[in-house]
CSV table of C-alpha atoms in Angstrom, one decimal:
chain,number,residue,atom,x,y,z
A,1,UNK,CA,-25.6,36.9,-87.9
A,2,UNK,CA,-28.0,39.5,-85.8
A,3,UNK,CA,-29.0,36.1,-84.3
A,4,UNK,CA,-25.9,34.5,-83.2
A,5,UNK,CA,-24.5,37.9,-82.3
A,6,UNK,CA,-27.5,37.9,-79.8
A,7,UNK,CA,-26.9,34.9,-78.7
A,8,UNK,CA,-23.1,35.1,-78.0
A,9,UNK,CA,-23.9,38.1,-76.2
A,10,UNK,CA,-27.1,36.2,-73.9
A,11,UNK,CA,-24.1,33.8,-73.1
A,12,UNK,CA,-21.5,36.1,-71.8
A,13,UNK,CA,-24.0,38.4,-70.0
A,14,UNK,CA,-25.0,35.1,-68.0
A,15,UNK,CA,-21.7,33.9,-67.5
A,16,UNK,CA,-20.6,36.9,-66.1
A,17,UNK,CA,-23.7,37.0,-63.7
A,18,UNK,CA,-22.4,33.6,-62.8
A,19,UNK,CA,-18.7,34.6,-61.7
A,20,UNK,CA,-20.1,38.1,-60.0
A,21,UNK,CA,-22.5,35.5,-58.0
A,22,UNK,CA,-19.7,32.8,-57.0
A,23,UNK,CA,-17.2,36.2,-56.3
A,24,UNK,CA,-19.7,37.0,-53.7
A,25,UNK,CA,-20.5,34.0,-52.5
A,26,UNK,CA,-16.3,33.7,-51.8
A,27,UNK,CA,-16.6,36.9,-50.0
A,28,UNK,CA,-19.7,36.0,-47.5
A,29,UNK,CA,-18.1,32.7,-46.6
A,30,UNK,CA,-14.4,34.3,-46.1
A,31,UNK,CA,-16.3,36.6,-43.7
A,32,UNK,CA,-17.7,34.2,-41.6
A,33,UNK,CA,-15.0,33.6,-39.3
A,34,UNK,CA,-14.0,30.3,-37.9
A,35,UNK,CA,-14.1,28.8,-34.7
A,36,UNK,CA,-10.5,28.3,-33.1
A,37,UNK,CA,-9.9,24.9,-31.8
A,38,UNK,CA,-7.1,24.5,-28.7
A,39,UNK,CA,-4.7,22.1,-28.3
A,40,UNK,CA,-4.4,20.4,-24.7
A,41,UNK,CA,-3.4,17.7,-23.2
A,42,UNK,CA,-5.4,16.0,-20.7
A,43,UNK,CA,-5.7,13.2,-17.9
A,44,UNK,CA,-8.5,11.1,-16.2
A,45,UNK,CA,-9.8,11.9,-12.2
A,46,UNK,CA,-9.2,9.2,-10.3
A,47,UNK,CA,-10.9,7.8,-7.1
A,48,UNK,CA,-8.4,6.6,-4.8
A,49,UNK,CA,-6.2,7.5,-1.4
A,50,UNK,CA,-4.7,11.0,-0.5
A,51,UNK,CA,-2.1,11.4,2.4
A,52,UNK,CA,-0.9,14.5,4.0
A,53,UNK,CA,2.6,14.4,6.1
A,54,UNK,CA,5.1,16.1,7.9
A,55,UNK,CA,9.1,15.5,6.7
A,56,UNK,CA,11.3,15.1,8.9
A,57,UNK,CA,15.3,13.3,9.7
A,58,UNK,CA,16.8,12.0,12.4
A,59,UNK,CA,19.4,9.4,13.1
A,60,UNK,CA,18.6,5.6,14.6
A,61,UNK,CA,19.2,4.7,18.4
A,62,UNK,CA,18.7,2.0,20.2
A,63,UNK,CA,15.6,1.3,21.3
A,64,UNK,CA,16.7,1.1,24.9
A,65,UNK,CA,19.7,1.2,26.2
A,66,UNK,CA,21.6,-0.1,29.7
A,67,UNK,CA,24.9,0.9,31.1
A,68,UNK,CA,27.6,-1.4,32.5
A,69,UNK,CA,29.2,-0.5,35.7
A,70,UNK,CA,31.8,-2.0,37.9
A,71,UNK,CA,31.6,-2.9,41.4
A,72,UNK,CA,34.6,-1.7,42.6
A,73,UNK,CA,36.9,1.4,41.7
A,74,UNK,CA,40.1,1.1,40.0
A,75,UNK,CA,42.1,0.3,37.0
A,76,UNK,CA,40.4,-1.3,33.8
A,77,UNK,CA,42.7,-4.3,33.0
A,78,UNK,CA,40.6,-6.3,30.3
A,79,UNK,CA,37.9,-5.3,28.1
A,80,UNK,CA,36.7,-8.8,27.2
A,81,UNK,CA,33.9,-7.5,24.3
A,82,UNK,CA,33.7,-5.2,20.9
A,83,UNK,CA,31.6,-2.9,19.6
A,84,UNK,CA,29.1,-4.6,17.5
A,85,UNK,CA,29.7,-7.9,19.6
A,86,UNK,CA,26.4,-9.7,21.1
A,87,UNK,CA,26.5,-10.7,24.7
A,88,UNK,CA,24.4,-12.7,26.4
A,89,UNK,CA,23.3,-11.7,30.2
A,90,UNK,CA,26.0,-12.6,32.4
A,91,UNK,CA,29.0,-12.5,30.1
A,92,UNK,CA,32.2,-10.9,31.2
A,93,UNK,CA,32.5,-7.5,30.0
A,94,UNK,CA,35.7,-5.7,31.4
A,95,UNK,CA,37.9,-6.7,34.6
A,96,UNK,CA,38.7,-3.8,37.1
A,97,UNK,CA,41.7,-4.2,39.0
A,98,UNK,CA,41.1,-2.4,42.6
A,99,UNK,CA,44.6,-3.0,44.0
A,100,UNK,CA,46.5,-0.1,45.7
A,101,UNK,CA,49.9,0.2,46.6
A,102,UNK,CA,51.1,-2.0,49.2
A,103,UNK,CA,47.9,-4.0,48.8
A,104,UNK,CA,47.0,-7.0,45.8
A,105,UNK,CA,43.1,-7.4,45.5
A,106,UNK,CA,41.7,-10.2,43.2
A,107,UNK,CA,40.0,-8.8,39.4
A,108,UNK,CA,35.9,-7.5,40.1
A,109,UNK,CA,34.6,-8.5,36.9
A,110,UNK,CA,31.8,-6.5,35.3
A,111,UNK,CA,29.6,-8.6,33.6
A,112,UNK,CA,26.1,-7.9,31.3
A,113,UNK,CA,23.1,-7.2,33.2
A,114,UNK,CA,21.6,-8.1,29.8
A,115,UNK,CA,21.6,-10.0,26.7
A,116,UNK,CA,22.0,-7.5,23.5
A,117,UNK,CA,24.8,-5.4,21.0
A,118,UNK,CA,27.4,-3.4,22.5
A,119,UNK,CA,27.1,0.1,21.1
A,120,UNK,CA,29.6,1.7,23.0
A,121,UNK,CA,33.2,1.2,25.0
A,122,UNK,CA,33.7,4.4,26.8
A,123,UNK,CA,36.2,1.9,29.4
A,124,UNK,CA,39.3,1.4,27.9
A,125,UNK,CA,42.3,-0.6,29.2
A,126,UNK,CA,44.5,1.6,31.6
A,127,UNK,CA,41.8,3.8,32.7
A,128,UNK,CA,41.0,4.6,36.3
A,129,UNK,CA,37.5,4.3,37.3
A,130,UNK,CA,35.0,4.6,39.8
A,131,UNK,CA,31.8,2.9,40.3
A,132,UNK,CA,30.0,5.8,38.5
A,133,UNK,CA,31.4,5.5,35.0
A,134,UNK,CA,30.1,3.4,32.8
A,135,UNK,CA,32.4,0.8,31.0
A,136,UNK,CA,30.6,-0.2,28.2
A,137,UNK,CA,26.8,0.3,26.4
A,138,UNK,CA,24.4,-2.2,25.7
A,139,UNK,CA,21.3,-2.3,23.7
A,140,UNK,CA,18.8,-4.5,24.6
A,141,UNK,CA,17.1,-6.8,21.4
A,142,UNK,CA,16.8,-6.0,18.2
A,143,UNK,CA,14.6,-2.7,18.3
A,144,UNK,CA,15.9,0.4,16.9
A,145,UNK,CA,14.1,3.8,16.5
A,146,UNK,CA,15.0,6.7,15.0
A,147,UNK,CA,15.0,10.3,16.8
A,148,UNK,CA,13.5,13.1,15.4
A,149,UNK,CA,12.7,16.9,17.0
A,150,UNK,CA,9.5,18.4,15.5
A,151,UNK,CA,8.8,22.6,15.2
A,152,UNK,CA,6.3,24.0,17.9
A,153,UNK,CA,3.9,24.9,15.1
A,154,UNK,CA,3.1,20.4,14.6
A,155,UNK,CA,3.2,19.8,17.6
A,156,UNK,CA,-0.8,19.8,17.6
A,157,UNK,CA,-0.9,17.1,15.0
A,158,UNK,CA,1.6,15.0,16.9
A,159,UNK,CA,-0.5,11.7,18.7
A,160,UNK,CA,1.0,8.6,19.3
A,161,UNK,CA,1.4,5.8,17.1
A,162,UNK,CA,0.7,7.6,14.3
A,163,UNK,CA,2.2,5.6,11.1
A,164,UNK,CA,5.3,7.0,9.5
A,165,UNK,CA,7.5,5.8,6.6
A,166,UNK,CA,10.8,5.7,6.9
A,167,UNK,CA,13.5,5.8,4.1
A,168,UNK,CA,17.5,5.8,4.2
A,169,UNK,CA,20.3,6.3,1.7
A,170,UNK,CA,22.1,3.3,2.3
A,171,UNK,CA,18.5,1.6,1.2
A,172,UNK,CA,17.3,3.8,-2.3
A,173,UNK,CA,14.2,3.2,-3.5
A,174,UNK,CA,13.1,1.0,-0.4
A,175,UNK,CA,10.4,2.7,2.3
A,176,UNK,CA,10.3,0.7,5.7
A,177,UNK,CA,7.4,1.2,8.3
A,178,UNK,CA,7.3,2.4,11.5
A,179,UNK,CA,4.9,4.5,14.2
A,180,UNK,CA,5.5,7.1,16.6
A,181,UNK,CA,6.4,5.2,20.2
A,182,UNK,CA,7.2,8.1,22.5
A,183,UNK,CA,6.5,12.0,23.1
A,184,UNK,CA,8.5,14.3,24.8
A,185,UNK,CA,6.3,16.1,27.3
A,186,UNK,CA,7.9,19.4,26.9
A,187,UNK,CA,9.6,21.7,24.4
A,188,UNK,CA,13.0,22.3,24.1
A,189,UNK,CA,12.8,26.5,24.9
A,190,UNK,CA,16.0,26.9,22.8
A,191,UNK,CA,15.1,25.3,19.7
A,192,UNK,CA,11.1,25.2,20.1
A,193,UNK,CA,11.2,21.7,19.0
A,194,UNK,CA,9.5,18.8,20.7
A,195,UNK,CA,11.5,15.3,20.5
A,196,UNK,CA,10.2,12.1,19.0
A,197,UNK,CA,11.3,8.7,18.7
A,198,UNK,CA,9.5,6.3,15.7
A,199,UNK,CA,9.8,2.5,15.9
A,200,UNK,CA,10.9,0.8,13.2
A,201,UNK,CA,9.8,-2.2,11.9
A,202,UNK,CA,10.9,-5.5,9.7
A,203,UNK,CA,14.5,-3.8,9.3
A,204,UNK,CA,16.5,-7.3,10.0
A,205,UNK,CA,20.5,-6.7,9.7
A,206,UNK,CA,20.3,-4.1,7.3
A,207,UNK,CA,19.9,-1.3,9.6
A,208,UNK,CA,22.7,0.1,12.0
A,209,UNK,CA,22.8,2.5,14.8
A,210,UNK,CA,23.7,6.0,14.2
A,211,UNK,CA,22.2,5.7,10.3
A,212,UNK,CA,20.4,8.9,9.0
A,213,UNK,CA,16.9,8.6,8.4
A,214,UNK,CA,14.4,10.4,6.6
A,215,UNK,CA,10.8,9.9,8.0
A,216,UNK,CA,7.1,10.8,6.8
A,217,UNK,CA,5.0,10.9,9.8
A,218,UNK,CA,1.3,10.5,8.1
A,219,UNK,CA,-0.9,13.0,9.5
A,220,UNK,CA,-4.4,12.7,7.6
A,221,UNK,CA,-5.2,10.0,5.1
A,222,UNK,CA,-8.7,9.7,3.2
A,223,UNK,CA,-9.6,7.0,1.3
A,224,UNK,CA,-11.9,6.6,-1.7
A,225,UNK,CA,-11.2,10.4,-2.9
A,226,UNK,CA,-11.6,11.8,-6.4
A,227,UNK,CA,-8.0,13.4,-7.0
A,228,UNK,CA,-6.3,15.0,-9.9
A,229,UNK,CA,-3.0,17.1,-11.0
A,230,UNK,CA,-3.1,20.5,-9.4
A,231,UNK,CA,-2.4,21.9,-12.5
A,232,UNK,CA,-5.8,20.9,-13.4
A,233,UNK,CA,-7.3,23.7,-11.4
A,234,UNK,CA,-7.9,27.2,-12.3
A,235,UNK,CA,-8.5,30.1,-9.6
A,236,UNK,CA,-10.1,33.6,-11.4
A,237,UNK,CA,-12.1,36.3,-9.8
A,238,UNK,CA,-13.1,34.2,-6.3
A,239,UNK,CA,-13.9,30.5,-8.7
A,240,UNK,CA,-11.8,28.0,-8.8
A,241,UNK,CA,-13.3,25.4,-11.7
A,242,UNK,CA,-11.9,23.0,-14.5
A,243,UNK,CA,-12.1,22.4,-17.8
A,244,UNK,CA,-13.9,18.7,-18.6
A,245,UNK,CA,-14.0,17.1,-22.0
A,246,UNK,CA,-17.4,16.4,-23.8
A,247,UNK,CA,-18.3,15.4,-27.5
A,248,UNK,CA,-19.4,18.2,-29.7
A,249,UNK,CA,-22.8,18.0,-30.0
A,250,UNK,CA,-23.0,18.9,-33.3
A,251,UNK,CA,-20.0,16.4,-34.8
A,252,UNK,CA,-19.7,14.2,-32.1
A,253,UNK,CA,-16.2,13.7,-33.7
A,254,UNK,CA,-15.0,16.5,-32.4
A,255,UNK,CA,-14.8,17.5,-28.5
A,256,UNK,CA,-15.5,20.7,-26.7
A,257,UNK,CA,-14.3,21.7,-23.0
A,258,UNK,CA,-17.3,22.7,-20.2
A,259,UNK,CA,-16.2,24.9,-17.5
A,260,UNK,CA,-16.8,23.2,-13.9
A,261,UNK,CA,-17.1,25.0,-10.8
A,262,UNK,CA,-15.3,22.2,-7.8
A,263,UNK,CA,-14.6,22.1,-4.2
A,264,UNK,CA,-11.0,21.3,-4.0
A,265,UNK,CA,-9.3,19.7,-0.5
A,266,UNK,CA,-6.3,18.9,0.6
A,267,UNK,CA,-3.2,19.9,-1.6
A,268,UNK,CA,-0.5,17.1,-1.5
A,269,UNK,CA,3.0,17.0,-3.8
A,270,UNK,CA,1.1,18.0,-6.4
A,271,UNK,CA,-1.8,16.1,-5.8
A,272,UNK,CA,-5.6,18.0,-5.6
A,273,UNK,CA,-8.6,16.3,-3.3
A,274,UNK,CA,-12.1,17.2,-4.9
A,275,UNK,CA,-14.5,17.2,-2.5
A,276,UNK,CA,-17.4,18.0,-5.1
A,277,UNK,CA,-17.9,18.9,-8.9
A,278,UNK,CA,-16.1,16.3,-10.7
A,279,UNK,CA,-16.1,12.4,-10.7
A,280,UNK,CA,-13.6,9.7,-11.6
A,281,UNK,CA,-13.1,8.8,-14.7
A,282,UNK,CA,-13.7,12.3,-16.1
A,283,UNK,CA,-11.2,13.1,-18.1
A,284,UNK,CA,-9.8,16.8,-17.4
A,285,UNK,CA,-7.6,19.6,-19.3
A,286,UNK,CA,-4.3,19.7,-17.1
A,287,UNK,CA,-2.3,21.5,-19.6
A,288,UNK,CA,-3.4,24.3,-22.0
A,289,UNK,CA,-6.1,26.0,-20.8
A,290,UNK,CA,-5.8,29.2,-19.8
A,291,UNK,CA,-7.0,30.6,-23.0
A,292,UNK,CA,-9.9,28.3,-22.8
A,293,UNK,CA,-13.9,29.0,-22.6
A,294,UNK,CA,-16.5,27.2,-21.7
A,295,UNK,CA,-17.9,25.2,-25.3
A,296,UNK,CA,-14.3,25.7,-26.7
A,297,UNK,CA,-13.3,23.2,-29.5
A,298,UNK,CA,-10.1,21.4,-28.8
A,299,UNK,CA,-7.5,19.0,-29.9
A,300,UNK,CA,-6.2,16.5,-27.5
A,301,UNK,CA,-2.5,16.7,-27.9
A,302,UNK,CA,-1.6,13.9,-25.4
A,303,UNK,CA,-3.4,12.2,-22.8
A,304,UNK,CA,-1.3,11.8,-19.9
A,305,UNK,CA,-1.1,8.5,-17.4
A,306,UNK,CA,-4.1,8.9,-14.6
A,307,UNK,CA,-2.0,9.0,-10.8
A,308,UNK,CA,-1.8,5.7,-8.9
A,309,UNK,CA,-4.6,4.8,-6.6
């Protein structure tokens, strides 16, 4: 009995050395803290073409523009056209009658001086004229252009035929070209504004004169830049860096974030140049990390759709 008694006792002394040992094993690893892993979402740089712009709207003229006059002063009789009508150069216009009283005198008929759309009628039938007012408005072909007045402060990126894309309302969803034709050589002193006119090209039928039109007149474009969502960037204590994605070097199953210092450019509708620091097809953190440090474990939530080229 002495012997078993010693025995049984051996047994639980050891056992309990066991559970004292595993206790504090428990301990030691609950007090090793562990690492936090993020979750972000992130997107891939992409090399392509940036523009920068200046929005403006303005309404479509004709591109240019004659007056029809008569040759003699007197009473409008006929107006032989309609706005909207094409006339071909020669074709009868309106018909002045100079009589006076006492005296008959045959029609002077004022015809086009060229071929093109009448725009305007300011001659109607009844009205007395003279040889100053016009009787009707032609525009000459097909061009149109649309007027715009830019602020003193772009006037210094103003050149000519600088490209421009032109939208309208009528048209959603549909951007037609065009470039800047003419510059007004002075500055309107009341407004400070400077007035334009932009061609516009390929419009066919569609386009009518007195439309409203919005234009982008393309100041700077670069091609073959690296460029990513500006919410990409960070800007703390004088640096302005990212966060890039890399494979944990110690479970390559897992990804980390390194900081990187970059040279952004030009700023563009939410669009970032980066002159230097990154390269395309880096993929980037562009939402989540502001709690982030450099080595950081994360979990990529959702990778969002690179911008266009």
């Amino acid at each position: 009995m002495k012997k078993i008694l010693i025995l049984l006792a051996a047994v639980l002394v050891l056992s309990g050395c066991e559970r004292v040992r595993e206790a504090r094993e428990n301990r030691t690893a609950a007090s090793v803290p562990q690492a936090s892993i993020f979750a972000v979402n992130t997107t891939t740089a992409v090399q392509g073409q940036i523009q920068d712009y200046i929005a403006l709207s303005g309404d479509i003229i004709a591109g240019s523009t004659v007056d029809v006059f008569s040759d003699a002063a007197g009473r409008i009789a006929n107006v032989h056209v309609n706005v909207g009508q094409r006339v071909n150069r020669g074709d009868r216009i309106a018909s002045v009658d100079p009589s006076r009283p006492g005296m008959t005198f045959r029609l002077s008929v004022a015809t086009a001086p060229i071929a093109g759309t009448v725009v305007a009628l300011p001659g109607q039938v009844g009205m007395t004229v003279t040889q100053a007012v016009p009787l009707a408005r032609i525009a000459g072909g097909s061009a149109l252009q649309v007027r715009l007045y830019v602020a003193e402060r772009f006037i210094s990126k103003m050149a000519m035929n600088l490209p421009c894309e032109i939208t309208f309302d009528a048209w959603p969803g549909e951007v037609f070209r065009g470039s800047i034709s003419e510059i007004a050589p002075t500055v309107d002193p009341a407004s400070r504004t400077m007035e334009l006119r932009v061609n516009v090209q390929d419009i066919g039928s569609r386009i009518k004169t007195g439309m409203f039109a919005k234009v982008r007149i393309i100041t700077e474009r670069k091609n073959s830049i690296v460029k990513i969502p500006a919410s990409a960037l960070l800007n703390r204590f004088g640096e302005q860096y990212l966060y890039v994605i890399e494979d944990d070097p110690e479970d390559p199953s897992r990804n980390i974030v390194r900081k990187r210092n970059v040279v952004p450019g030009i700023l563009i509708d939410g669009v970032l140049e980066i002159q230097s620091g990154l390269s395309p097809s880096e993929e980037i953190v562009v939402r989540g990390q502001t709690l982030l440090e450099d080595g950081a474990l994360v979990n990529i939530i959702e990778r969002v759709a690179p911008l266009s080229n």
